[in-house]
PDB file of C-alpha atoms in Angstrom:
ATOM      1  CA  UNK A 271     122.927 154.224 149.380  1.00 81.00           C
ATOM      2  CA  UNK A 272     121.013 157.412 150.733  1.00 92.00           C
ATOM      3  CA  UNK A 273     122.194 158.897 153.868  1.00 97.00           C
ATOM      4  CA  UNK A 274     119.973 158.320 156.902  1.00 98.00           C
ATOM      5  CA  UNK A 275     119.243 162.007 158.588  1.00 98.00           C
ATOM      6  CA  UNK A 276     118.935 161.517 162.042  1.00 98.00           C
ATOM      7  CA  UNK A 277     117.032 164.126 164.637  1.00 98.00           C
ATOM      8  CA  UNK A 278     118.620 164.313 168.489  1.00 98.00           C
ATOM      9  CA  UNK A 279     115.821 165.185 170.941  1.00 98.00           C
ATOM     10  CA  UNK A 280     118.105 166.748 173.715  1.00 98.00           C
ATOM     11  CA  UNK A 281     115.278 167.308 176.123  1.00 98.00           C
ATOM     12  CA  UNK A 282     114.281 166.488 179.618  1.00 97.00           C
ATOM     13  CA  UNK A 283     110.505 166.817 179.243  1.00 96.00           C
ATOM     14  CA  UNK A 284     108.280 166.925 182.225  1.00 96.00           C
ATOM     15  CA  UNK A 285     109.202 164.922 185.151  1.00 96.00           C
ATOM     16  CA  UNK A 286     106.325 162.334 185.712  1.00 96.00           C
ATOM     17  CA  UNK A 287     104.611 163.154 182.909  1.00 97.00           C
ATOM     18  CA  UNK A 288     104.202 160.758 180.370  1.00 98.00           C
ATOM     19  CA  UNK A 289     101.610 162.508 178.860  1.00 98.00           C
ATOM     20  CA  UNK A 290     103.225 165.261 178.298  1.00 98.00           C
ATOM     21  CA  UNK A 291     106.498 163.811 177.216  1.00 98.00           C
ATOM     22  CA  UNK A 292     104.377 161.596 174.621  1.00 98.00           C
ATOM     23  CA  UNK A 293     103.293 165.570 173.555  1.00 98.00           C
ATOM     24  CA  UNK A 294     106.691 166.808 173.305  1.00 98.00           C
ATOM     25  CA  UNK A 295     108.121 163.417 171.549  1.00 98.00           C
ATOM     26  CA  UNK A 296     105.238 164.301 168.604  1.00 98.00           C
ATOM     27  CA  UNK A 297     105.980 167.306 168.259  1.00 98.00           C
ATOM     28  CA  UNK A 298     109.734 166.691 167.630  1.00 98.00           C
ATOM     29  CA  UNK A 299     108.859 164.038 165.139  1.00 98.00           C
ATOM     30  CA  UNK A 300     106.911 166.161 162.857  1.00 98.00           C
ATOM     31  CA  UNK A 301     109.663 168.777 162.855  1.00 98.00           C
ATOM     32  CA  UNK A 302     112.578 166.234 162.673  1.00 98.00           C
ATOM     33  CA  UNK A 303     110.712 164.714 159.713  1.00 98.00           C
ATOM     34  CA  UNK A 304     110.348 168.259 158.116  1.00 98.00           C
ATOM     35  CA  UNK A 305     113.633 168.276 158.005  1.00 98.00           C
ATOM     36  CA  UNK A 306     113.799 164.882 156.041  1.00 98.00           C
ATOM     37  CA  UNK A 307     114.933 163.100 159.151  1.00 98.00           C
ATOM     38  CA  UNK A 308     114.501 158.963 159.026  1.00 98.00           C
ATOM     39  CA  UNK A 309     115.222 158.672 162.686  1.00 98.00           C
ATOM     40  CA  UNK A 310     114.717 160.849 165.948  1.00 99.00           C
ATOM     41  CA  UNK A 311     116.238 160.316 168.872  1.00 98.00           C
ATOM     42  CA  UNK A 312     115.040 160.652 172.781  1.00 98.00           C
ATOM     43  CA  UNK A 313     117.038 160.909 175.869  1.00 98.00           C
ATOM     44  CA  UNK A 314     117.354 158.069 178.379  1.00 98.00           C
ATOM     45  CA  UNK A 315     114.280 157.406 180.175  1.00 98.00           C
ATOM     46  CA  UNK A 316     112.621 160.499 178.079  1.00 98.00           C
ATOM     47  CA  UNK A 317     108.690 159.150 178.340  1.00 98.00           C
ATOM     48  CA  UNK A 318     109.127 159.881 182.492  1.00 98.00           C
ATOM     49  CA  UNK A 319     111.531 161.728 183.740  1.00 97.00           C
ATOM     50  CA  UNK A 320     115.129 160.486 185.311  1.00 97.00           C
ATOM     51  CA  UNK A 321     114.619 161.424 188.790  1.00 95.00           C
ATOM     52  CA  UNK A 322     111.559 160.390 189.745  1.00 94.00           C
ATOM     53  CA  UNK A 323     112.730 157.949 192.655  1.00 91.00           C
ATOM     54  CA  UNK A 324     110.264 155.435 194.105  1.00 90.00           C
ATOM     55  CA  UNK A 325     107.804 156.604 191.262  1.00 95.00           C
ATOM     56  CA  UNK A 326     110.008 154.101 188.782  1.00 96.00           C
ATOM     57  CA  UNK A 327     107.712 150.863 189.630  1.00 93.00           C
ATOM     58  CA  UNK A 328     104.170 153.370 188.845  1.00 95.00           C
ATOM     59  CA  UNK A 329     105.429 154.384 185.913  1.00 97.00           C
ATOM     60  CA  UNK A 330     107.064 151.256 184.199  1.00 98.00           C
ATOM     61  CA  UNK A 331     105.715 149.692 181.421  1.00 98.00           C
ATOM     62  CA  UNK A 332     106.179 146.635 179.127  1.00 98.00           C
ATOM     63  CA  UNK A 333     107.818 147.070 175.922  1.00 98.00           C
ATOM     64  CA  UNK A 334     104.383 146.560 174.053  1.00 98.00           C
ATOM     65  CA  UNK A 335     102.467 148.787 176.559  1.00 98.00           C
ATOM     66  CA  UNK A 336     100.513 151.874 176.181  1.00 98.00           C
ATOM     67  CA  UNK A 337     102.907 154.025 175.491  1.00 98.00           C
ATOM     68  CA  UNK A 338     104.469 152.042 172.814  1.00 98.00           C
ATOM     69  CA  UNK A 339     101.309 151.759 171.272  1.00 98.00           C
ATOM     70  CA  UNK A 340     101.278 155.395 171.505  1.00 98.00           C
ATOM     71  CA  UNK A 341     104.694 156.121 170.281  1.00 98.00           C
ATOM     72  CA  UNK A 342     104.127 153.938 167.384  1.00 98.00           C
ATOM     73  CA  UNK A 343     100.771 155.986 166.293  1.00 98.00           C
ATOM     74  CA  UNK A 344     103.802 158.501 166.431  1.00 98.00           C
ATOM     75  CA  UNK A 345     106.313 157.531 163.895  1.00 98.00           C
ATOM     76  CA  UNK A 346     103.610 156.113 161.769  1.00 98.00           C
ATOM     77  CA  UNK A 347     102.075 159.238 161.415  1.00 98.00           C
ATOM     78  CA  UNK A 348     105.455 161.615 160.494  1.00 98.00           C
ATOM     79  CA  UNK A 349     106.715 158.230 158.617  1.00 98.00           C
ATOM     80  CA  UNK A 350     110.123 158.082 160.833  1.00 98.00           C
ATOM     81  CA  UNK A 351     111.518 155.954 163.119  1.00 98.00           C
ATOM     82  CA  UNK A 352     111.373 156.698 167.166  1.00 98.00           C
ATOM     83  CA  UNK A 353     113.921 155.963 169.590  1.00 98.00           C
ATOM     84  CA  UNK A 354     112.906 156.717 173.522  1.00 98.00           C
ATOM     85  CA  UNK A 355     114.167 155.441 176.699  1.00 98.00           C
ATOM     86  CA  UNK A 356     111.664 154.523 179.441  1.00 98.00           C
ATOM     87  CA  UNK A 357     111.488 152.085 182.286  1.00 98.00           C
ATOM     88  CA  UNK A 358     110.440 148.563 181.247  1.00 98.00           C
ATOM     89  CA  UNK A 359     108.501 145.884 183.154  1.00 98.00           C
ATOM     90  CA  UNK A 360     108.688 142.462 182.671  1.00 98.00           C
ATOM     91  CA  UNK A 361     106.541 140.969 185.503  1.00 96.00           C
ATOM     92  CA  UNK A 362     107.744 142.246 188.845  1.00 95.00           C
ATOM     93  CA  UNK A 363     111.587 143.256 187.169  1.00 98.00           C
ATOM     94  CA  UNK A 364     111.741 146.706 185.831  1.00 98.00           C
ATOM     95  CA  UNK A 365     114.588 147.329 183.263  1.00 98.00           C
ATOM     96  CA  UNK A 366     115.670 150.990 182.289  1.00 98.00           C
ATOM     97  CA  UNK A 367     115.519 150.571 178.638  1.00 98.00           C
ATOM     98  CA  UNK A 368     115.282 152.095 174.770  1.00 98.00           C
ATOM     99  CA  UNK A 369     112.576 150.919 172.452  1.00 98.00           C
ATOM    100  CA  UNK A 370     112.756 151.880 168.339  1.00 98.00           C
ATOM    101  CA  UNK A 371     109.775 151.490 166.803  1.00 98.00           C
ATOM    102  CA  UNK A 372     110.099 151.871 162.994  1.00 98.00           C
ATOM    103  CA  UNK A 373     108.380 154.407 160.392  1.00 98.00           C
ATOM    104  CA  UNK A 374     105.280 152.090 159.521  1.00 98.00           C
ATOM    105  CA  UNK A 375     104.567 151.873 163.657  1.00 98.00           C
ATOM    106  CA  UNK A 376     106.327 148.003 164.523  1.00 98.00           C
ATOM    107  CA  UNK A 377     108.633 147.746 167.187  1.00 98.00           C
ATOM    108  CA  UNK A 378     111.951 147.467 165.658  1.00 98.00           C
ATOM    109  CA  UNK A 379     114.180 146.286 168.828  1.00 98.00           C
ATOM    110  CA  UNK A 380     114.209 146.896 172.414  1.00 98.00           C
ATOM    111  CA  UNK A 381     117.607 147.553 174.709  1.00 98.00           C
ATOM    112  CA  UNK A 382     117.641 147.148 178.173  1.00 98.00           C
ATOM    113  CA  UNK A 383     120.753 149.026 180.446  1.00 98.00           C
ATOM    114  CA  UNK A 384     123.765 146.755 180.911  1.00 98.00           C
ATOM    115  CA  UNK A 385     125.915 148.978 182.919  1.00 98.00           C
ATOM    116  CA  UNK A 386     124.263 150.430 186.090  1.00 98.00           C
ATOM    117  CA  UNK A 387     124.940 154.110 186.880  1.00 97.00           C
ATOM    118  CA  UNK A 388     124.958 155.249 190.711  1.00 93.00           C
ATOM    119  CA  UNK A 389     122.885 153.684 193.884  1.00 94.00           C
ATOM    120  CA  UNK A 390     119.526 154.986 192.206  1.00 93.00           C
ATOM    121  CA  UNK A 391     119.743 152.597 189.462  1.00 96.00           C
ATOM    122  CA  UNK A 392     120.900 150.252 191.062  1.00 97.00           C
ATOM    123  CA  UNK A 393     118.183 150.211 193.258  1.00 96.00           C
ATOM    124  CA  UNK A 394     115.756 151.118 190.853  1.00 96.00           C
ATOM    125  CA  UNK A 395     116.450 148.665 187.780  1.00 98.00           C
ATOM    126  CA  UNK A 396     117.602 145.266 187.078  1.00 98.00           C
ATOM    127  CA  UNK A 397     120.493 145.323 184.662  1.00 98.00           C
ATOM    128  CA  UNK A 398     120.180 143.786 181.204  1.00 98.00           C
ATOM    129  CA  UNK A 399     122.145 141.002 179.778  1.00 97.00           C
ATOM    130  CA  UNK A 400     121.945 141.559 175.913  1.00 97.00           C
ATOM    131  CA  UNK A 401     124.992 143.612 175.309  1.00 96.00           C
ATOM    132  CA  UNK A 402     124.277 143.846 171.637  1.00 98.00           C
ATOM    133  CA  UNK A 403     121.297 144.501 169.803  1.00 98.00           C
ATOM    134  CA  UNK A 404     120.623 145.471 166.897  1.00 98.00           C
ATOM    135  CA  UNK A 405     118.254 146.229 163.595  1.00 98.00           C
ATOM    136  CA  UNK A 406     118.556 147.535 160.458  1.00 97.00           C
ATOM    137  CA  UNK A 407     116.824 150.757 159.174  1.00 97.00           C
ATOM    138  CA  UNK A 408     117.127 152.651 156.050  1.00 93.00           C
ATOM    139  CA  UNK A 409     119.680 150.293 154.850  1.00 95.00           C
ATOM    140  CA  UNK A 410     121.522 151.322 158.082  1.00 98.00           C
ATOM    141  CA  UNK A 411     122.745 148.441 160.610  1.00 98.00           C
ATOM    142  CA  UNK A 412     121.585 150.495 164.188  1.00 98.00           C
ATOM    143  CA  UNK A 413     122.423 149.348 167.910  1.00 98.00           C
ATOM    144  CA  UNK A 414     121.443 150.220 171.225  1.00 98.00           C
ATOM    145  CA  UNK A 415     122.954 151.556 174.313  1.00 98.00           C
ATOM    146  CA  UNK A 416     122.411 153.788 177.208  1.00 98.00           C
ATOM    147  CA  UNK A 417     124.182 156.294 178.662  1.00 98.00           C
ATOM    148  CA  UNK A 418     126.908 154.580 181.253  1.00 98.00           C
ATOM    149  CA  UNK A 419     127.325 151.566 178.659  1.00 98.00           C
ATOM    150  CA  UNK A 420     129.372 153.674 176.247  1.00 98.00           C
ATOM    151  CA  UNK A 421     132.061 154.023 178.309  1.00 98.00           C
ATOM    152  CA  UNK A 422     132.928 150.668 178.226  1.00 97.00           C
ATOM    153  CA  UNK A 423     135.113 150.127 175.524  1.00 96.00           C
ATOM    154  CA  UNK A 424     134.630 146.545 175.167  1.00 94.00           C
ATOM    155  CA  UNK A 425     130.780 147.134 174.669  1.00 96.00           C
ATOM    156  CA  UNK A 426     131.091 149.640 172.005  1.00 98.00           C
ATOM    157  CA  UNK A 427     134.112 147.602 170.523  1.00 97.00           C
ATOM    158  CA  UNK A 428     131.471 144.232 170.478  1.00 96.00           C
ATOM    159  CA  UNK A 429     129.275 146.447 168.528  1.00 98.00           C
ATOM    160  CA  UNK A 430     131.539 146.962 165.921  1.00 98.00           C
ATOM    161  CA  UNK A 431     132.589 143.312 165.393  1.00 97.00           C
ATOM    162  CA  UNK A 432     129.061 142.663 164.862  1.00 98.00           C
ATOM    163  CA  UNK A 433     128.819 145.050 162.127  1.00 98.00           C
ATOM    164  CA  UNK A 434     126.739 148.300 163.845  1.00 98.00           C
ATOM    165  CA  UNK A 435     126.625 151.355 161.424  1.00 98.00           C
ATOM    166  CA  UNK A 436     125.292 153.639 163.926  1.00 98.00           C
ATOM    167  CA  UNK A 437     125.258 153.428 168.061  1.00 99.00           C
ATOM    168  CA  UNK A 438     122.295 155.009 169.464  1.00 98.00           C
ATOM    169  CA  UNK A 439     123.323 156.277 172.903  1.00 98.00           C
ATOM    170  CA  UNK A 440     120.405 157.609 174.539  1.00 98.00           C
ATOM    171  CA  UNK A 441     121.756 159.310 178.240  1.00 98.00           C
ATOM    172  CA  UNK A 442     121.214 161.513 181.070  1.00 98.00           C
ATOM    173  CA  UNK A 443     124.986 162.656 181.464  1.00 97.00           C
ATOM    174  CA  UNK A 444     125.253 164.813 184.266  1.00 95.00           C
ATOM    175  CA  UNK A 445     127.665 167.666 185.749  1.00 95.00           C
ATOM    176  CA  UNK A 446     130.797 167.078 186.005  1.00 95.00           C
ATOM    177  CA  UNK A 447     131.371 164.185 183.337  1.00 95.00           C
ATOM    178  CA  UNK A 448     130.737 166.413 180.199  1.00 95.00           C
ATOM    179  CA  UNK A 449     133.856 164.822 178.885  1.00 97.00           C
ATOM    180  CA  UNK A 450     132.123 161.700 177.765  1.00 97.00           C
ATOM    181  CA  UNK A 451     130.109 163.084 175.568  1.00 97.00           C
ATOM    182  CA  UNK A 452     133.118 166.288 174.819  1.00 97.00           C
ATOM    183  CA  UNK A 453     135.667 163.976 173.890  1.00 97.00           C
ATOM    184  CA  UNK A 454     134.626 160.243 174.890  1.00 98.00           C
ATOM    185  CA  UNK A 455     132.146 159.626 172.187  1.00 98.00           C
ATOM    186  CA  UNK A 456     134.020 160.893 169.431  1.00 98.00           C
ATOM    187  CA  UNK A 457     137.266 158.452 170.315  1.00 98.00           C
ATOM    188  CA  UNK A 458     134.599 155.702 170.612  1.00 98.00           C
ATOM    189  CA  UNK A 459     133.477 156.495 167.677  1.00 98.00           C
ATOM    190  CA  UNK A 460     136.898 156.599 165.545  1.00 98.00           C
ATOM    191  CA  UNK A 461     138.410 153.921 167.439  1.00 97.00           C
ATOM    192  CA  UNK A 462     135.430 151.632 166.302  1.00 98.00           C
ATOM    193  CA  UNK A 463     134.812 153.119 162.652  1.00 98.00           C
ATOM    194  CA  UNK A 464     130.716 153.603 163.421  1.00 98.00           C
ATOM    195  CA  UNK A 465     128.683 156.699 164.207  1.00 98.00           C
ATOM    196  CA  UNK A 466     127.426 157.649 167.492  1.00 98.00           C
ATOM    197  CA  UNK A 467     124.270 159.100 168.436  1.00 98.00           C
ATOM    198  CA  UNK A 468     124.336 160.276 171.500  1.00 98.00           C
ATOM    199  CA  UNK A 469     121.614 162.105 173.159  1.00 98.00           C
ATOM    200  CA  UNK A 470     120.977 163.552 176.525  1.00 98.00           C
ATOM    201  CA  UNK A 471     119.032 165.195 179.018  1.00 98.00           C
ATOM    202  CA  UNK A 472     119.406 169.093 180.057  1.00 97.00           C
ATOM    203  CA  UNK A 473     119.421 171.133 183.130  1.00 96.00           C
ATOM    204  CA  UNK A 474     118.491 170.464 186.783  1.00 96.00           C
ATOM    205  CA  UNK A 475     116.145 167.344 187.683  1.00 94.00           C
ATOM    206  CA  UNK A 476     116.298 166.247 191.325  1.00 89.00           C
ATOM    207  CA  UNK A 477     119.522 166.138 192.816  1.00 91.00           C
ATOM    208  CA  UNK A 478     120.916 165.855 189.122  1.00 95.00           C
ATOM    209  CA  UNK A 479     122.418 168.709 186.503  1.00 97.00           C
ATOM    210  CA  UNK A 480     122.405 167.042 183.242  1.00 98.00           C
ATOM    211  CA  UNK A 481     124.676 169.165 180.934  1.00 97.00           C
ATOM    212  CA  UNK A 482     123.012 168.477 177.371  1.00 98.00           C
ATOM    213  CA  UNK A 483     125.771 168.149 174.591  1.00 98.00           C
ATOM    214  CA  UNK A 484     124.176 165.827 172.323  1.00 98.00           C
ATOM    215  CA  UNK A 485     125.761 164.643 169.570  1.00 98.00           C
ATOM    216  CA  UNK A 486     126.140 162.859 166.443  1.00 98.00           C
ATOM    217  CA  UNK A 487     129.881 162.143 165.567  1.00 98.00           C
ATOM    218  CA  UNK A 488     131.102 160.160 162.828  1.00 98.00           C
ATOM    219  CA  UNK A 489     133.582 157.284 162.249  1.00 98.00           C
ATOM    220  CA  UNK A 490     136.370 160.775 161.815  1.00 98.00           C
ATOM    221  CA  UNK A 491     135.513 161.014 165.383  1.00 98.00           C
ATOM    222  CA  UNK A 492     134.021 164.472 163.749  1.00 98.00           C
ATOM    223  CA  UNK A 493     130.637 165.957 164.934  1.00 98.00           C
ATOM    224  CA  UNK A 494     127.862 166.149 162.277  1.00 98.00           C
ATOM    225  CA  UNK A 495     125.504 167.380 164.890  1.00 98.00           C
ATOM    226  CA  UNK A 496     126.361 169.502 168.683  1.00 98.00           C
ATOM    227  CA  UNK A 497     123.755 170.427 170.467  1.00 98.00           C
ATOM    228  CA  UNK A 498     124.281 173.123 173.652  1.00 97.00           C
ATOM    229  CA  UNK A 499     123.128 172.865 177.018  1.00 96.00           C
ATOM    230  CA  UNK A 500     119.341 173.426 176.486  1.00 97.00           C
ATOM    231  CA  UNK A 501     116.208 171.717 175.141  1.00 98.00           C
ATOM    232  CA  UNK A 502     117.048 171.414 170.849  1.00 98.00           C
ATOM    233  CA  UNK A 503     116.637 169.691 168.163  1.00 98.00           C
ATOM    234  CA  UNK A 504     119.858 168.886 166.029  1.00 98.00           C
ATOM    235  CA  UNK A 505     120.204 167.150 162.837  1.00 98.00           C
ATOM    236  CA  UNK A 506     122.695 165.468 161.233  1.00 98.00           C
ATOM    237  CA  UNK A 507     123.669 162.849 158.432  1.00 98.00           C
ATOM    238  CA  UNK A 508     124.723 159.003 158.739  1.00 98.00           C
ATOM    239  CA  UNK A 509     126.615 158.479 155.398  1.00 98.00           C
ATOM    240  CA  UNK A 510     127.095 154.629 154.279  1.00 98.00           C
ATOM    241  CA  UNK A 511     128.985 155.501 151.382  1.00 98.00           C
ATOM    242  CA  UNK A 512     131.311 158.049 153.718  1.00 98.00           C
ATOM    243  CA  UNK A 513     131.481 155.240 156.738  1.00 98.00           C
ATOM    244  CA  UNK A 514     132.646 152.439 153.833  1.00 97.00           C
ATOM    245  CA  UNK A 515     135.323 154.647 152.254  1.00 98.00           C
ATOM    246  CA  UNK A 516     136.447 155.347 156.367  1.00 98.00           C
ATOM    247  CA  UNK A 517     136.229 151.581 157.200  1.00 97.00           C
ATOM    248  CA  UNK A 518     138.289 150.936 154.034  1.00 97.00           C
ATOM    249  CA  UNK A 519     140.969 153.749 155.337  1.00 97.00           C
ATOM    250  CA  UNK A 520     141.464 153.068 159.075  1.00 96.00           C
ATOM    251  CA  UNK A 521     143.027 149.495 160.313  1.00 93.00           C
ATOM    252  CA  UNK A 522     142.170 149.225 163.746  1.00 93.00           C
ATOM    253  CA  UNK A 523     139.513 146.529 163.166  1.00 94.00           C
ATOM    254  CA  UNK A 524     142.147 144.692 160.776  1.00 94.00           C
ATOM    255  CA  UNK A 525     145.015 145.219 163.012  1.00 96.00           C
ATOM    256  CA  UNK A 526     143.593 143.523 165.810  1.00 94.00           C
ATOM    257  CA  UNK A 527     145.378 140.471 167.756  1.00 94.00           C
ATOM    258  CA  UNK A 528     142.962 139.087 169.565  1.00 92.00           C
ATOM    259  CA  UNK A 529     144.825 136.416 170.929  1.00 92.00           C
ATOM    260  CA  UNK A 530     146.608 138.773 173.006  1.00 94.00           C
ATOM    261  CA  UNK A 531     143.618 140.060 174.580  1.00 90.00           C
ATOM    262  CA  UNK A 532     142.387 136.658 176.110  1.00 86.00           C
ATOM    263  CA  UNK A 533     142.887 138.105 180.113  1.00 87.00           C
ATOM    264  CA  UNK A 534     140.765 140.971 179.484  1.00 80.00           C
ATOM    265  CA  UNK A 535     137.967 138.343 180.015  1.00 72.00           C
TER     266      UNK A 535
END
């Protein structure tokens, strides 16, 4: 089975702007897609902006809103998939969540935030209750996350037990918890014999200094893709063939006792 390439928008965009970030998201697609790229990437909340306060009820959308519609033109046009996190509305509750919409334009699957980060979102957003979601693209079983979720283990680890191939981690990790994505990502990634995408904002927005870092890391807990700390576009390679022969190698998911684990829930 081919490889799925997979483009990491590590990008802030312009705060407020969904215009512009709509731009900016287009623009990435056709170059990720040069680059043979089946999937790209966005950060969390990409299509406005993370710290745009009280402007979070303007801007959100539903998931088959105007801006899907418009992201979907998108990865129609460039033939690739589109992952972007934006604030969702659902009737008077707003969700901070990730859409993909697939290469011919349909919505593939929609994520909303489980794990609330900070008095903002809580404030801001209602948390989700789907912890796993998923979809398959390019022969490649992908699920959803954001940001604060992945440092959960027993999220990621439910992921795994339902089969996920790749974790998309869209985020806006900020200064000083570069760690996650330095060194928590790729454990969470070995430990659960997947590949993580995870892709973040950069630079100062608000009160907030998101430190960029993006990163694809495979089941070896090795990076295929590292982005620095500004605006780029990385790209790197989900291997089936490579994540079977790891899968086949490393016991953790074998060696499990459950039955010991009962009081963790």
């Amino acid at each position: 089975m081919p490889a799925l390439r997979t483009a990491l928008l590590q990008s802030s965009g312009q705060l407020g702007s969904v215009a512009e970030n709509l731009a900016a998201l287009d623009e990435a697609a056709g170059r990720a897609a040069a680059q043979g790229a089946g999937l790209l990437v966005a950060a969390e909340l990409f299509l406005t902006g993370y710290a745009i306060g009280d402007d979070v009820a303007r801007l959100a959308e539903p998931a088959d809103g105007a801006s899907a519609k418009a992201v979907a033109e998108i990865a129609a046009r460039h033939k690739i998939g589109v992952a972007y996190g934006y604030p969702e509305r659902e009737g008077e509750v707003v969700y901070n969540s990730v859409q993909l919409i697939g290469p011919e334009g349909a919505r593939l699957a929609n994520y909303r935030k489980t794990h609330l980060f900070g008095c903002f979102e809580r404030d801001a957003f209602t948390p989700g209750e789907q912890s796993v979601v998923q979809v398959e693209l390019g022969g490649v079983r992908i699920g959803l996350m954001i940001c604060y979720d992945v440092e959960f283990p027993e999220n990621v680890r439910a992921h795994a037990l339902a089969g996920t191939d790749l974790l998309i981690v869209p985020t806006a990790q900020m200064h000083p918890f570069q760690f996650v994505a330095e060194s928590v990502v790729p454990v969470r990634a070995f430990e659960n014999q997947m590949y993580v995408a995870y892709v973040n904002r950069v630079g100062p927005e608000g009160e907030f200094e998101f430190v960029g870092l993006s990163t694809l890391v495979g089941p070896d807990g090795v990076a295929r893709a590292r982005a620095g700390r500004g605006t780029e576009l990385v790209v790197g390679d989900v291997d089936p063939e490579f994540l079977s022969a790891s899968r086949e190698t490393n016991p953790y998911l074998r060696d499990r006792r459950p039955g010991l684990y009962a009081s963790l829930v």
